[in-house]
Amino acid sequence: MAAPVAEEPGTPPSYPPKTPPPPKKPSSPPRPEVGADGPLTGTARVGAGMRDRRGANWTFESAPWSVRNAGGRVVAQLGEWGHRPGTAVLEAVRAVTTLLVTAAVADTGRRVSVHLSDQDGYACIVALSHRTGPTPGHSPDGDDVLHRITAQTGVTACGTDTGTDGRSLWAVISL
């Protein structure tokens, strides 16, 4: 048998080195931790999401005349979806939309967006003012908009949240 050839330092080998084959499937990132409040527990505010229900949204200029337009569109959309509530409920929907959009316009953002969804005989109306910095639920003169919303007929829940995209005010109304 032949003795191995000793190579001098600094001399490249006489054969190419073997490279490993590329992976067949790229590795996937780890799955998010699922906590009691959902899949994104402990993270910053995540934008609103909707599943398994109808939804509509509109963007308005942040101006006083947007309030009337928003109320009319919400009532019309509920009619298109086949909801035929009584006159008292329709007036409550229009009044709640007016209160939500008026508070969003008072935040003096660039625009106001209104989001509507329905499920199981309830409608959720959300008004988002695209301006950061307002205090949650209270206007600067101390008037609490959430108390005025809950005083309306059929309102089962309401709330407010302030995030990087502005203040969102929402209400759930029984249809």
Short mmCIF file of N, CA, C and O in Angstrom, two decimals, residues 13-103:
data_model
loop_
_atom_site.label_atom_id
_atom_site.label_comp_id
_atom_site.label_asym_id
_atom_site.label_seq_id
_atom_site.Cartn_x
_atom_site.Cartn_y
_atom_site.Cartn_z
N PRO A 13 -5.11 21.55 -1.44
CA PRO A 13 -5.22 20.10 -1.66
C PRO A 13 -5.44 19.81 -3.14
O PRO A 13 -5.88 20.66 -3.91
N SER A 14 -5.15 18.60 -3.53
CA SER A 14 -5.25 18.23 -4.94
C SER A 14 -6.66 17.80 -5.32
O SER A 14 -6.91 17.44 -6.45
N TYR A 15 -7.60 17.82 -4.39
CA TYR A 15 -8.98 17.45 -4.67
C TYR A 15 -9.89 18.54 -4.10
O TYR A 15 -9.55 19.21 -3.14
N PRO A 16 -11.06 18.75 -4.71
CA PRO A 16 -11.96 19.80 -4.20
C PRO A 16 -12.64 19.34 -2.90
O PRO A 16 -12.93 18.15 -2.74
N PRO A 17 -12.88 20.28 -2.01
CA PRO A 17 -13.55 19.89 -0.76
C PRO A 17 -15.03 19.57 -1.04
O PRO A 17 -15.64 20.12 -1.95
N LYS A 18 -15.59 18.66 -0.28
CA LYS A 18 -16.98 18.26 -0.46
C LYS A 18 -17.87 19.28 0.24
O LYS A 18 -17.69 19.56 1.42
N THR A 19 -18.85 19.84 -0.50
CA THR A 19 -19.79 20.81 0.08
C THR A 19 -21.08 20.08 0.42
O THR A 19 -21.50 19.17 -0.30
N PRO A 20 -21.73 20.50 1.50
CA PRO A 20 -22.99 19.83 1.85
C PRO A 20 -24.09 20.23 0.86
O PRO A 20 -24.08 21.32 0.31
N PRO A 21 -25.05 19.34 0.62
CA PRO A 21 -26.13 19.68 -0.30
C PRO A 21 -27.03 20.75 0.31
O PRO A 21 -27.12 20.88 1.53
N PRO A 22 -27.71 21.54 -0.54
CA PRO A 22 -28.60 22.58 -0.01
C PRO A 22 -29.80 21.92 0.68
O PRO A 22 -30.18 20.80 0.35
N PRO A 23 -30.41 22.64 1.63
CA PRO A 23 -31.57 22.06 2.32
C PRO A 23 -32.73 21.90 1.34
O PRO A 23 -32.94 22.73 0.45
N LYS A 24 -33.52 20.84 1.53
CA LYS A 24 -34.64 20.58 0.63
C LYS A 24 -35.80 21.52 0.89
O LYS A 24 -36.50 21.91 -0.01
N LYS A 25 -36.03 21.91 2.15
CA LYS A 25 -37.13 22.80 2.49
C LYS A 25 -36.58 23.85 3.45
O LYS A 25 -35.96 23.50 4.45
N PRO A 26 -36.79 25.13 3.15
CA PRO A 26 -36.27 26.14 4.08
C PRO A 26 -36.96 26.03 5.44
O PRO A 26 -38.13 25.65 5.54
N SER A 27 -36.22 26.32 6.47
CA SER A 27 -36.79 26.23 7.81
C SER A 27 -37.79 27.37 8.02
O SER A 27 -37.62 28.47 7.52
N SER A 28 -38.87 27.09 8.73
CA SER A 28 -39.91 28.09 8.98
C SER A 28 -39.66 28.75 10.32
O SER A 28 -39.08 28.15 11.22
N PRO A 29 -40.11 30.01 10.47
CA PRO A 29 -39.92 30.69 11.75
C PRO A 29 -40.77 30.01 12.83
O PRO A 29 -41.75 29.34 12.53
N PRO A 30 -40.41 30.19 14.09
CA PRO A 30 -41.20 29.56 15.16
C PRO A 30 -42.60 30.13 15.23
O PRO A 30 -42.84 31.29 14.90
N ARG A 31 -43.55 29.32 15.66
CA ARG A 31 -44.94 29.75 15.78
C ARG A 31 -45.08 30.71 16.96
O ARG A 31 -44.36 30.59 17.94
N PRO A 32 -46.05 31.65 16.87
CA PRO A 32 -46.24 32.58 18.00
C PRO A 32 -46.80 31.84 19.21
O PRO A 32 -47.49 30.84 19.09
N GLU A 33 -46.47 32.36 20.38
CA GLU A 33 -46.97 31.78 21.62
C GLU A 33 -48.44 32.09 21.75
O GLU A 33 -48.88 33.22 21.55
N VAL A 34 -49.25 31.11 22.10
CA VAL A 34 -50.67 31.31 22.27
C VAL A 34 -50.95 31.45 23.75
O VAL A 34 -50.62 30.59 24.55
N GLY A 35 -51.52 32.60 24.12
CA GLY A 35 -51.84 32.87 25.51
C GLY A 35 -53.33 32.84 25.74
O GLY A 35 -54.12 32.47 24.87
N ALA A 36 -53.76 33.26 26.91
CA ALA A 36 -55.17 33.25 27.26
C ALA A 36 -55.96 34.27 26.44
O ALA A 36 -57.14 34.08 26.16
N ASP A 37 -55.33 35.38 26.03
CA ASP A 37 -56.03 36.42 25.30
C ASP A 37 -55.93 36.28 23.79
O ASP A 37 -56.38 37.13 23.06
N GLY A 38 -55.30 35.23 23.31
CA GLY A 38 -55.18 35.04 21.87
C GLY A 38 -53.74 34.82 21.47
O GLY A 38 -52.85 34.68 22.31
N PRO A 39 -53.46 34.79 20.17
CA PRO A 39 -52.13 34.43 19.71
C PRO A 39 -51.08 35.51 19.88
O PRO A 39 -49.91 35.21 19.79
N LEU A 40 -51.45 36.75 20.15
CA LEU A 40 -50.46 37.81 20.22
C LEU A 40 -50.43 38.45 21.61
O LEU A 40 -50.41 39.65 21.75
N THR A 41 -50.41 37.64 22.63
CA THR A 41 -50.40 38.15 23.99
C THR A 41 -49.08 38.86 24.27
O THR A 41 -48.01 38.38 23.91
N GLY A 42 -49.16 39.99 24.92
CA GLY A 42 -47.95 40.70 25.33
C GLY A 42 -47.33 41.55 24.24
O GLY A 42 -46.25 42.06 24.43
N THR A 43 -47.99 41.73 23.12
CA THR A 43 -47.43 42.57 22.07
C THR A 43 -48.10 43.93 22.10
O THR A 43 -49.05 44.16 22.84
N ALA A 44 -47.62 44.81 21.27
CA ALA A 44 -48.23 46.14 21.15
C ALA A 44 -49.61 46.01 20.52
O ALA A 44 -49.98 44.96 20.02
N ARG A 45 -50.34 47.08 20.52
CA ARG A 45 -51.69 47.09 19.95
C ARG A 45 -51.66 46.65 18.50
O ARG A 45 -50.90 47.16 17.69
N VAL A 46 -52.50 45.71 18.17
CA VAL A 46 -52.60 45.20 16.82
C VAL A 46 -53.89 45.75 16.21
O VAL A 46 -54.89 45.88 16.90
N GLY A 47 -53.87 46.09 14.93
CA GLY A 47 -55.06 46.62 14.28
C GLY A 47 -56.25 45.69 14.38
O GLY A 47 -56.12 44.50 14.58
N ALA A 48 -57.42 46.26 14.24
CA ALA A 48 -58.64 45.47 14.36
C ALA A 48 -58.73 44.47 13.22
O ALA A 48 -58.33 44.74 12.11
N GLY A 49 -59.30 43.32 13.52
CA GLY A 49 -59.48 42.29 12.52
C GLY A 49 -60.89 41.72 12.63
O GLY A 49 -61.49 41.75 13.69
N MET A 50 -61.40 41.24 11.52
CA MET A 50 -62.74 40.67 11.48
C MET A 50 -62.68 39.31 10.83
O MET A 50 -62.00 39.13 9.83
N ARG A 51 -63.40 38.36 11.42
CA ARG A 51 -63.53 37.04 10.81
C ARG A 51 -64.98 36.62 10.89
O ARG A 51 -65.67 36.89 11.87
N ASP A 52 -65.43 35.88 9.90
CA ASP A 52 -66.75 35.25 9.89
C ASP A 52 -67.91 36.22 10.05
O ASP A 52 -68.89 35.91 10.71
N ARG A 53 -67.79 37.41 9.51
CA ARG A 53 -68.92 38.35 9.53
C ARG A 53 -68.74 39.35 8.41
O ARG A 53 -67.65 39.53 7.88
N ARG A 54 -69.85 39.99 8.07
CA ARG A 54 -69.81 41.01 7.02
C ARG A 54 -69.25 42.30 7.59
O ARG A 54 -69.38 42.56 8.78
N GLY A 55 -68.68 43.09 6.72
CA GLY A 55 -68.16 44.37 7.16
C GLY A 55 -68.15 45.39 6.03
O GLY A 55 -68.13 45.03 4.86
N ALA A 56 -68.19 46.65 6.41
CA ALA A 56 -68.12 47.76 5.46
C ALA A 56 -67.38 48.90 6.14
O ALA A 56 -67.38 49.00 7.38
N ASN A 57 -66.72 49.73 5.36
CA ASN A 57 -66.04 50.89 5.94
C ASN A 57 -66.05 52.04 4.95
O ASN A 57 -66.15 51.84 3.75
N TRP A 58 -65.96 53.24 5.51
CA TRP A 58 -65.97 54.46 4.73
C TRP A 58 -64.95 55.42 5.33
O TRP A 58 -64.72 55.44 6.53
N THR A 59 -64.36 56.24 4.49
CA THR A 59 -63.44 57.27 4.94
C THR A 59 -64.04 58.63 4.61
O THR A 59 -64.51 58.86 3.50
N PHE A 60 -64.02 59.50 5.61
CA PHE A 60 -64.59 60.84 5.46
C PHE A 60 -63.54 61.88 5.81
O PHE A 60 -62.61 61.62 6.56
N GLU A 61 -63.75 63.08 5.28
CA GLU A 61 -62.94 64.21 5.68
C GLU A 61 -63.30 64.54 7.13
O GLU A 61 -64.44 64.40 7.55
N SER A 62 -62.33 64.96 7.91
CA SER A 62 -62.59 65.30 9.31
C SER A 62 -63.22 66.68 9.37
O SER A 62 -62.58 67.69 9.64
N ALA A 63 -64.53 66.70 9.10
CA ALA A 63 -65.28 67.95 9.05
C ALA A 63 -66.68 67.70 9.61
O ALA A 63 -67.16 66.56 9.61
N PRO A 64 -67.35 68.75 10.10
CA PRO A 64 -68.67 68.57 10.71
C PRO A 64 -69.72 67.93 9.80
O PRO A 64 -70.58 67.21 10.27
N TRP A 65 -69.67 68.17 8.49
CA TRP A 65 -70.68 67.61 7.60
C TRP A 65 -70.49 66.11 7.39
O TRP A 65 -71.38 65.44 6.89
N SER A 66 -69.35 65.55 7.79
CA SER A 66 -69.13 64.11 7.68
C SER A 66 -70.02 63.32 8.63
O SER A 66 -70.32 62.16 8.38
N VAL A 67 -70.45 63.96 9.72
CA VAL A 67 -71.26 63.29 10.73
C VAL A 67 -72.58 62.81 10.12
O VAL A 67 -72.97 61.65 10.30
N ARG A 68 -73.27 63.66 9.39
CA ARG A 68 -74.55 63.29 8.80
C ARG A 68 -74.38 62.23 7.72
O ARG A 68 -75.17 61.30 7.61
N ASN A 69 -73.33 62.36 6.92
CA ASN A 69 -73.07 61.37 5.86
C ASN A 69 -72.81 59.99 6.45
O ASN A 69 -73.28 58.99 5.92
N ALA A 70 -72.06 59.93 7.53
CA ALA A 70 -71.73 58.64 8.14
C ALA A 70 -72.97 57.95 8.68
O ALA A 70 -73.17 56.74 8.47
N GLY A 71 -73.84 58.69 9.36
CA GLY A 71 -75.07 58.10 9.89
C GLY A 71 -75.96 57.53 8.80
O GLY A 71 -76.51 56.43 8.94
N GLY A 72 -76.09 58.25 7.70
CA GLY A 72 -76.90 57.77 6.60
C GLY A 72 -76.34 56.52 5.95
O GLY A 72 -77.08 55.59 5.59
N ARG A 73 -75.02 56.47 5.80
CA ARG A 73 -74.41 55.30 5.16
C ARG A 73 -74.51 54.05 6.04
O ARG A 73 -74.71 52.95 5.54
N VAL A 74 -74.37 54.22 7.35
CA VAL A 74 -74.47 53.07 8.26
C VAL A 74 -75.89 52.50 8.21
O VAL A 74 -76.08 51.28 8.08
N VAL A 75 -76.90 53.35 8.29
CA VAL A 75 -78.29 52.89 8.25
C VAL A 75 -78.59 52.23 6.90
O VAL A 75 -79.24 51.18 6.82
N ALA A 76 -78.11 52.82 5.80
CA ALA A 76 -78.35 52.26 4.47
C ALA A 76 -77.67 50.89 4.33
O ALA A 76 -78.25 49.97 3.75
N GLN A 77 -76.48 50.74 4.86
CA GLN A 77 -75.76 49.46 4.75
C GLN A 77 -76.48 48.37 5.53
O GLN A 77 -76.58 47.23 5.08
N LEU A 78 -76.98 48.70 6.71
CA LEU A 78 -77.74 47.71 7.48
C LEU A 78 -78.98 47.27 6.71
O LEU A 78 -79.35 46.09 6.73
N GLY A 79 -79.62 48.19 6.00
CA GLY A 79 -80.77 47.84 5.15
C GLY A 79 -80.37 46.93 4.01
O GLY A 79 -81.08 45.99 3.66
N GLU A 80 -79.21 47.19 3.38
CA GLU A 80 -78.73 46.34 2.29
C GLU A 80 -78.43 44.93 2.79
O GLU A 80 -78.56 43.97 2.03
N TRP A 81 -78.00 44.79 4.02
CA TRP A 81 -77.70 43.48 4.58
C TRP A 81 -78.96 42.73 5.02
O TRP A 81 -78.90 41.61 5.49
N GLY A 82 -80.12 43.38 4.91
CA GLY A 82 -81.36 42.71 5.22
C GLY A 82 -81.89 42.94 6.63
O GLY A 82 -82.87 42.33 7.02
N HIS A 83 -81.28 43.81 7.39
CA HIS A 83 -81.78 44.12 8.73
C HIS A 83 -82.96 45.08 8.60
O HIS A 83 -82.87 46.11 7.95
N ARG A 84 -84.05 44.74 9.24
CA ARG A 84 -85.23 45.59 9.21
C ARG A 84 -85.67 45.91 10.64
O ARG A 84 -86.76 45.54 11.06
N PRO A 85 -84.83 46.60 11.40
CA PRO A 85 -85.23 46.94 12.77
C PRO A 85 -86.27 48.05 12.76
O PRO A 85 -86.50 48.71 11.74
N GLY A 86 -86.87 48.26 13.91
CA GLY A 86 -87.88 49.31 14.04
C GLY A 86 -87.29 50.70 13.92
O GLY A 86 -86.06 50.89 13.90
N THR A 87 -88.17 51.67 13.87
CA THR A 87 -87.74 53.05 13.74
C THR A 87 -86.90 53.50 14.93
O THR A 87 -85.93 54.23 14.75
N ALA A 88 -87.25 53.05 16.13
CA ALA A 88 -86.50 53.44 17.33
C ALA A 88 -85.06 52.94 17.26
O ALA A 88 -84.12 53.65 17.63
N VAL A 89 -84.88 51.71 16.77
CA VAL A 89 -83.53 51.15 16.66
C VAL A 89 -82.73 51.88 15.58
O VAL A 89 -81.55 52.18 15.77
N LEU A 90 -83.36 52.18 14.46
CA LEU A 90 -82.66 52.91 13.41
C LEU A 90 -82.25 54.30 13.88
O LEU A 90 -81.15 54.77 13.56
N GLU A 91 -83.11 54.97 14.64
CA GLU A 91 -82.75 56.27 15.19
C GLU A 91 -81.60 56.14 16.19
O GLU A 91 -80.73 57.00 16.26
N ALA A 92 -81.59 55.06 16.96
CA ALA A 92 -80.50 54.82 17.90
C ALA A 92 -79.19 54.57 17.16
O ALA A 92 -78.13 55.07 17.56
N VAL A 93 -79.25 53.80 16.06
CA VAL A 93 -78.04 53.55 15.26
C VAL A 93 -77.52 54.86 14.70
O VAL A 93 -76.32 55.15 14.75
N ARG A 94 -78.42 55.69 14.17
CA ARG A 94 -78.00 56.99 13.63
C ARG A 94 -77.44 57.89 14.72
O ARG A 94 -76.42 58.56 14.53
N ALA A 95 -78.06 57.88 15.92
CA ALA A 95 -77.59 58.73 17.02
C ALA A 95 -76.22 58.26 17.53
O ALA A 95 -75.33 59.08 17.79
N VAL A 96 -76.03 56.95 17.64
CA VAL A 96 -74.73 56.42 18.10
C VAL A 96 -73.65 56.73 17.08
O VAL A 96 -72.54 57.15 17.44
N THR A 97 -73.96 56.55 15.80
CA THR A 97 -72.98 56.89 14.77
C THR A 97 -72.64 58.37 14.81
O THR A 97 -71.47 58.75 14.68
N THR A 98 -73.63 59.20 15.04
CA THR A 98 -73.39 60.64 15.15
C THR A 98 -72.47 60.95 16.32
O THR A 98 -71.52 61.74 16.19
N LEU A 99 -72.71 60.33 17.47
CA LEU A 99 -71.86 60.57 18.65
C LEU A 99 -70.43 60.09 18.41
O LEU A 99 -69.46 60.79 18.75
N LEU A 100 -70.28 58.91 17.81
CA LEU A 100 -68.94 58.38 17.54
C LEU A 100 -68.16 59.26 16.57
O LEU A 100 -67.00 59.60 16.82
N VAL A 101 -68.80 59.63 15.48
CA VAL A 101 -68.11 60.42 14.45
C VAL A 101 -67.86 61.85 14.93
O VAL A 101 -66.81 62.43 14.65
N THR A 102 -68.79 62.41 15.70
CA THR A 102 -68.58 63.75 16.25
C THR A 102 -67.35 63.77 17.16
O THR A 102 -66.54 64.70 17.10
N ALA A 103 -67.20 62.75 17.99
CA ALA A 103 -66.03 62.66 18.88
C ALA A 103 -64.76 62.48 18.06
O ALA A 103 -63.70 63.04 18.39
#
